[in-house]
């Protein structure tokens, strides 16, 4: 079956540094990937839609300059948290689907970011 | 705007008992509805989805859900809980314009299973 791989699974960084999270579709091409953020014991909030070869579409309230998204190939999207602060600590999850209408989403295993 | 409401942030059952997790949706157009399961520190796994075919949808791991338009509900059930069912469950909705991809999630229900 389809697999979405997310790396790293956890990362600790110092305040002010930047962190890059990768999301790969391992056995299918994904022109669209999605990035979610999940606070402890809360639901997933869609941050942005990553489009291969074009700019990402950000949800209202998400700072595009802070959360940089790059979707340079059909199998890889990256989320970079720039100048991280402790309030950016969260669980980040990506998802992707085959480039077929109404193909279900497959989720990565998430990345737990802790900013100290 | 679409939304889903999950009643009960926690549900506790005994092993072998019926599992019932509630989800009500709000949508101005016929929706697509989903149930996902999340184990600690992992992503989400699709349990089942409703796409306007049969109103009773069977999913993986013995779970099923029934779409009831009159009640705007899509409750998740399993006849007999297993210890391995303990996890967080999310109901989600999307509309026919965005298909299966742009989902709006509920706040989740943590299922606790005791021996």
mmCIF file of C-alpha atoms in Angstrom:
data_model
loop_
_atom_site.group_PDB
_atom_site.id
_atom_site.type_symbol
_atom_site.label_atom_id
_atom_site.label_comp_id
_atom_site.label_asym_id
_atom_site.label_seq_id
_atom_site.Cartn_x
_atom_site.Cartn_y
_atom_site.Cartn_z
ATOM 1 C CA UNK A 1 0.000 0.000 0.000
ATOM 2 C CA UNK A 2 0.920 3.658 -0.214
ATOM 3 C CA UNK A 3 3.328 4.931 2.394
ATOM 4 C CA UNK A 4 4.174 8.435 3.446
ATOM 5 C CA UNK A 5 7.442 8.849 5.294
ATOM 6 C CA UNK A 6 8.159 11.790 7.548
ATOM 7 C CA UNK A 7 11.570 12.688 8.918
ATOM 8 C CA UNK A 8 12.708 13.297 11.563
ATOM 9 C CA UNK A 9 10.259 11.699 13.955
ATOM 10 C CA UNK A 10 11.376 14.027 16.699
ATOM 11 C CA UNK A 11 13.691 17.000 16.977
ATOM 12 C CA UNK A 12 14.857 19.307 19.725
ATOM 13 C CA UNK A 13 16.256 22.672 18.762
ATOM 14 C CA UNK A 14 17.262 25.887 20.428
ATOM 15 C CA UNK A 15 15.174 29.006 20.211
ATOM 16 C CA UNK A 16 16.098 31.089 17.193
ATOM 17 C CA UNK A 17 17.272 28.223 15.017
ATOM 18 C CA UNK A 18 15.480 26.744 12.019
ATOM 19 C CA UNK A 19 14.264 23.199 11.603
ATOM 20 C CA UNK A 20 13.407 21.343 8.395
ATOM 21 C CA UNK A 21 10.902 18.498 8.288
ATOM 22 C CA UNK A 22 10.643 16.221 5.257
ATOM 23 C CA UNK A 23 7.596 14.450 3.921
ATOM 24 C CA UNK A 24 8.062 11.817 1.238
ATOM 25 C CA UNK A 25 5.603 9.711 -0.684
ATOM 26 C CA UNK A 26 7.460 6.426 -1.078
ATOM 27 C CA UNK A 27 5.587 4.588 -3.789
ATOM 28 C CA UNK A 28 3.399 7.135 -5.519
ATOM 29 C CA UNK A 29 3.560 10.631 -6.915
ATOM 30 C CA UNK A 30 1.804 13.384 -5.032
ATOM 31 C CA UNK A 31 1.255 16.752 -6.665
ATOM 32 C CA UNK A 32 -0.395 17.895 -3.463
ATOM 33 C CA UNK A 33 0.664 17.358 0.111
ATOM 34 C CA UNK A 34 -0.783 18.815 3.285
ATOM 35 C CA UNK A 35 0.833 19.982 6.484
ATOM 36 C CA UNK A 36 -1.007 19.820 9.797
ATOM 37 C CA UNK A 37 -0.169 20.927 13.286
ATOM 38 C CA UNK A 38 -1.469 19.167 16.355
ATOM 39 C CA UNK A 39 -1.292 20.627 19.827
ATOM 40 C CA UNK A 40 -1.325 18.267 22.797
ATOM 41 C CA UNK A 41 -4.648 16.531 23.196
ATOM 42 C CA UNK A 42 -6.170 18.561 20.373
ATOM 43 C CA UNK A 43 -7.186 18.002 16.816
ATOM 44 C CA UNK A 44 -5.201 18.491 13.659
ATOM 45 C CA UNK A 45 -5.243 21.959 12.203
ATOM 46 C CA UNK A 46 -4.453 22.319 8.519
ATOM 47 C CA UNK A 47 -1.563 24.724 8.110
ATOM 48 C CA UNK A 48 -1.012 24.720 4.378
ATOM 49 C CA UNK A 49 -1.444 22.902 1.120
ATOM 50 C CA UNK A 50 1.809 22.150 -0.634
ATOM 51 C CA UNK A 51 1.648 22.181 -4.415
ATOM 52 C CA UNK A 52 4.425 20.690 -6.524
ATOM 53 C CA UNK A 53 6.123 23.332 -8.605
ATOM 54 C CA UNK A 54 4.184 26.272 -7.201
ATOM 55 C CA UNK A 55 3.697 28.248 -4.045
ATOM 56 C CA UNK A 56 2.001 26.701 -1.076
ATOM 57 C CA UNK A 57 -1.449 27.813 -0.032
ATOM 58 C CA UNK A 58 -1.566 28.785 3.608
ATOM 59 C CA UNK A 59 -4.579 28.685 5.881
ATOM 60 C CA UNK A 60 -5.734 31.828 7.580
ATOM 61 C CA UNK A 61 -3.583 32.762 10.530
ATOM 62 C CA UNK A 62 -0.547 30.716 9.484
ATOM 63 C CA UNK A 63 2.579 32.805 8.953
ATOM 64 C CA UNK A 64 4.019 31.854 5.580
ATOM 65 C CA UNK A 65 7.363 33.475 6.346
ATOM 66 C CA UNK A 66 7.710 31.436 9.494
ATOM 67 C CA UNK A 67 6.576 28.118 8.072
ATOM 68 C CA UNK A 68 8.328 27.777 4.736
ATOM 69 C CA UNK A 69 7.048 25.036 2.477
ATOM 70 C CA UNK A 70 8.867 23.704 -0.540
ATOM 71 C CA UNK A 71 7.473 21.027 -2.839
ATOM 72 C CA UNK A 72 10.251 20.640 -5.356
ATOM 73 C CA UNK A 73 9.419 17.167 -6.596
ATOM 74 C CA UNK A 74 6.436 14.873 -6.897
ATOM 75 C CA UNK A 75 7.586 12.832 -3.925
ATOM 76 C CA UNK A 76 8.986 15.375 -1.494
ATOM 77 C CA UNK A 77 7.627 18.323 0.432
ATOM 78 C CA UNK A 78 9.534 20.100 3.187
ATOM 79 C CA UNK A 79 8.355 22.307 6.015
ATOM 80 C CA UNK A 80 10.936 24.621 7.557
ATOM 81 C CA UNK A 81 10.140 26.269 10.850
ATOM 82 C CA UNK A 82 12.254 29.401 10.807
ATOM 83 C CA UNK A 83 13.547 31.180 13.894
ATOM 84 C CA UNK A 84 11.768 28.697 16.089
ATOM 85 C CA UNK A 85 10.363 29.709 19.447
ATOM 86 C CA UNK A 86 9.034 27.577 22.302
ATOM 87 C CA UNK A 87 5.464 28.268 21.209
ATOM 88 C CA UNK A 88 6.258 26.491 17.933
ATOM 89 C CA UNK A 89 6.710 23.267 19.862
ATOM 90 C CA UNK A 90 4.109 20.911 18.535
ATOM 91 C CA UNK A 91 3.424 17.731 16.578
ATOM 92 C CA UNK A 92 3.596 18.319 12.834
ATOM 93 C CA UNK A 93 2.009 15.817 10.458
ATOM 94 C CA UNK A 94 2.045 15.675 6.681
ATOM 95 C CA UNK A 95 -0.305 13.877 4.366
ATOM 96 C CA UNK A 96 -0.433 13.059 0.691
ATOM 97 C CA UNK A 97 -2.628 11.265 -1.765
ATOM 98 C CA UNK A 98 -2.160 9.729 -5.138
ATOM 99 C CA UNK A 99 -2.757 12.121 -7.966
ATOM 100 C CA UNK A 100 -6.136 10.564 -8.634
ATOM 101 C CA UNK A 101 -9.469 12.174 -7.938
ATOM 102 C CA UNK A 102 -10.850 11.109 -4.577
ATOM 103 C CA UNK A 103 -7.834 9.094 -3.627
ATOM 104 C CA UNK A 104 -7.706 8.943 0.177
ATOM 105 C CA UNK A 105 -5.062 10.680 2.205
ATOM 106 C CA UNK A 106 -2.113 8.853 3.677
ATOM 107 C CA UNK A 107 -0.482 10.365 6.703
ATOM 108 C CA UNK A 108 3.100 10.418 7.838
ATOM 109 C CA UNK A 109 3.940 9.382 11.388
ATOM 110 C CA UNK A 110 4.485 12.959 12.428
ATOM 111 C CA UNK A 111 7.385 14.992 13.811
ATOM 112 C CA UNK A 112 7.475 16.119 17.405
ATOM 113 C CA UNK A 113 9.273 19.454 17.595
ATOM 114 C CA UNK A 114 10.496 20.767 20.924
ATOM 115 C CA UNK A 115 12.028 24.224 21.010
ATOM 116 C CA UNK A 116 14.047 24.999 24.110
ATOM 117 C CA UNK B 1 -18.320 26.086 6.431
ATOM 118 C CA UNK B 2 -18.109 22.456 7.270
ATOM 119 C CA UNK B 3 -17.449 21.124 10.715
ATOM 120 C CA UNK B 4 -17.706 18.005 12.819
ATOM 121 C CA UNK B 5 -18.439 17.712 16.511
ATOM 122 C CA UNK B 6 -17.254 14.751 18.493
ATOM 123 C CA UNK B 7 -19.165 14.293 21.719
ATOM 124 C CA UNK B 8 -16.969 13.194 24.584
ATOM 125 C CA UNK B 9 -13.240 13.765 24.709
ATOM 126 C CA UNK B 10 -12.835 10.417 26.475
ATOM 127 C CA UNK B 11 -14.773 7.181 26.268
ATOM 128 C CA UNK B 12 -14.003 4.271 28.578
ATOM 129 C CA UNK B 13 -15.131 0.717 27.916
ATOM 130 C CA UNK B 14 -14.267 -2.718 29.177
ATOM 131 C CA UNK B 15 -12.648 -5.262 26.924
ATOM 132 C CA UNK B 16 -15.390 -7.059 25.011
ATOM 133 C CA UNK B 17 -17.917 -4.262 25.418
ATOM 134 C CA UNK B 18 -19.549 -2.246 22.667
ATOM 135 C CA UNK B 19 -17.641 0.777 21.425
ATOM 136 C CA UNK B 20 -19.653 3.853 20.399
ATOM 137 C CA UNK B 21 -17.905 7.059 19.403
ATOM 138 C CA UNK B 22 -20.156 9.913 18.380
ATOM 139 C CA UNK B 23 -19.732 12.348 15.521
ATOM 140 C CA UNK B 24 -22.155 14.938 14.199
ATOM 141 C CA UNK B 25 -21.445 16.963 11.096
ATOM 142 C CA UNK B 26 -22.477 20.267 9.690
ATOM 143 C CA UNK B 27 -22.376 20.757 5.957
ATOM 144 C CA UNK B 28 -24.386 22.709 3.443
ATOM 145 C CA UNK B 29 -23.726 20.129 0.752
ATOM 146 C CA UNK B 30 -23.632 16.336 0.873
ATOM 147 C CA UNK B 31 -20.399 15.578 2.658
ATOM 148 C CA UNK B 32 -17.728 12.980 2.603
ATOM 149 C CA UNK B 33 -17.146 11.661 6.126
ATOM 150 C CA UNK B 34 -14.181 9.827 7.579
ATOM 151 C CA UNK B 35 -12.988 8.175 10.745
ATOM 152 C CA UNK B 36 -9.270 8.068 11.488
ATOM 153 C CA UNK B 37 -7.354 6.440 14.340
ATOM 154 C CA UNK B 38 -4.151 7.795 15.843
ATOM 155 C CA UNK B 39 -1.815 5.837 18.093
ATOM 156 C CA UNK B 40 0.590 7.766 20.345
ATOM 157 C CA UNK B 41 3.212 9.741 18.464
ATOM 158 C CA UNK B 42 2.031 8.456 15.122
ATOM 159 C CA UNK B 43 0.148 9.788 12.143
ATOM 160 C CA UNK B 44 -3.426 8.973 11.298
ATOM 161 C CA UNK B 45 -4.744 5.769 9.803
ATOM 162 C CA UNK B 46 -7.987 5.686 7.862
ATOM 163 C CA UNK B 47 -10.592 3.411 9.438
ATOM 164 C CA UNK B 48 -13.438 4.021 7.020
ATOM 165 C CA UNK B 49 -15.098 6.603 4.820
ATOM 166 C CA UNK B 50 -18.590 7.505 3.629
ATOM 167 C CA UNK B 51 -18.952 8.677 0.048
ATOM 168 C CA UNK B 52 -22.722 8.465 -0.533
ATOM 169 C CA UNK B 53 -22.943 4.830 -1.461
ATOM 170 C CA UNK B 54 -24.169 2.535 1.302
ATOM 171 C CA UNK B 55 -25.070 4.387 4.494
ATOM 172 C CA UNK B 56 -23.576 1.634 6.648
ATOM 173 C CA UNK B 57 -19.861 1.640 6.082
ATOM 174 C CA UNK B 58 -17.574 -1.149 7.216
ATOM 175 C CA UNK B 59 -13.957 -0.404 7.929
ATOM 176 C CA UNK B 60 -10.835 -2.064 9.192
ATOM 177 C CA UNK B 61 -10.350 -3.746 12.564
ATOM 178 C CA UNK B 62 -14.058 -4.531 12.903
ATOM 179 C CA UNK B 63 -15.231 -0.927 13.010
ATOM 180 C CA UNK B 64 -18.265 0.380 11.187
ATOM 181 C CA UNK B 65 -20.178 3.647 10.972
ATOM 182 C CA UNK B 66 -23.646 4.599 9.835
ATOM 183 C CA UNK B 67 -24.468 7.794 7.991
ATOM 184 C CA UNK B 68 -27.775 9.210 9.175
ATOM 185 C CA UNK B 69 -28.765 12.292 7.255
ATOM 186 C CA UNK B 70 -31.800 13.002 9.424
ATOM 187 C CA UNK B 71 -29.583 13.142 12.499
ATOM 188 C CA UNK B 72 -26.517 14.585 10.716
ATOM 189 C CA UNK B 73 -24.540 11.880 12.439
ATOM 190 C CA UNK B 74 -21.787 9.437 11.560
ATOM 191 C CA UNK B 75 -21.166 7.484 14.748
ATOM 192 C CA UNK B 76 -18.418 4.863 14.907
ATOM 193 C CA UNK B 77 -19.118 1.479 16.480
ATOM 194 C CA UNK B 78 -17.433 -1.813 17.183
ATOM 195 C CA UNK B 79 -19.295 -4.739 18.760
ATOM 196 C CA UNK B 80 -16.465 -5.908 21.012
ATOM 197 C CA UNK B 81 -13.562 -3.766 22.161
ATOM 198 C CA UNK B 82 -10.007 -5.065 22.245
ATOM 199 C CA UNK B 83 -7.190 -3.673 24.302
ATOM 200 C CA UNK B 84 -5.434 -2.764 21.061
ATOM 201 C CA UNK B 85 -8.293 -0.408 20.172
ATOM 202 C CA UNK B 86 -7.132 2.077 22.792
ATOM 203 C CA UNK B 87 -6.183 5.163 20.780
ATOM 204 C CA UNK B 88 -7.386 8.591 19.687
ATOM 205 C CA UNK B 89 -10.163 8.637 17.106
ATOM 206 C CA UNK B 90 -10.913 11.534 14.814
ATOM 207 C CA UNK B 91 -13.983 12.183 12.736
ATOM 208 C CA UNK B 92 -13.426 14.333 9.652
ATOM 209 C CA UNK B 93 -15.476 15.901 6.883
ATOM 210 C CA UNK B 94 -14.809 17.194 3.409
ATOM 211 C CA UNK B 95 -17.049 18.331 0.606
ATOM 212 C CA UNK B 96 -17.459 17.137 -2.923
ATOM 213 C CA UNK B 97 -15.579 20.106 -4.322
ATOM 214 C CA UNK B 98 -12.355 19.247 -2.538
ATOM 215 C CA UNK B 99 -12.865 15.518 -2.550
ATOM 216 C CA UNK B 100 -11.047 13.398 -0.015
ATOM 217 C CA UNK B 101 -8.159 15.718 0.452
ATOM 218 C CA UNK B 102 -8.983 18.876 2.333
ATOM 219 C CA UNK B 103 -10.307 17.542 5.599
ATOM 220 C CA UNK B 104 -11.738 19.302 8.623
ATOM 221 C CA UNK B 105 -11.164 17.261 11.750
ATOM 222 C CA UNK B 106 -13.107 17.001 14.951
ATOM 223 C CA UNK B 107 -11.418 17.444 18.307
ATOM 224 C CA UNK B 108 -10.931 13.733 18.778
ATOM 225 C CA UNK B 109 -12.111 11.121 21.258
ATOM 226 C CA UNK B 110 -9.693 9.095 23.307
ATOM 227 C CA UNK B 111 -10.855 5.514 23.698
ATOM 228 C CA UNK B 112 -9.730 3.801 26.877
ATOM 229 C CA UNK B 113 -10.137 0.029 27.133
ATOM 230 C CA UNK B 114 -9.844 -1.676 30.493
ATOM 231 C CA UNK B 115 -9.287 -5.391 31.030
#
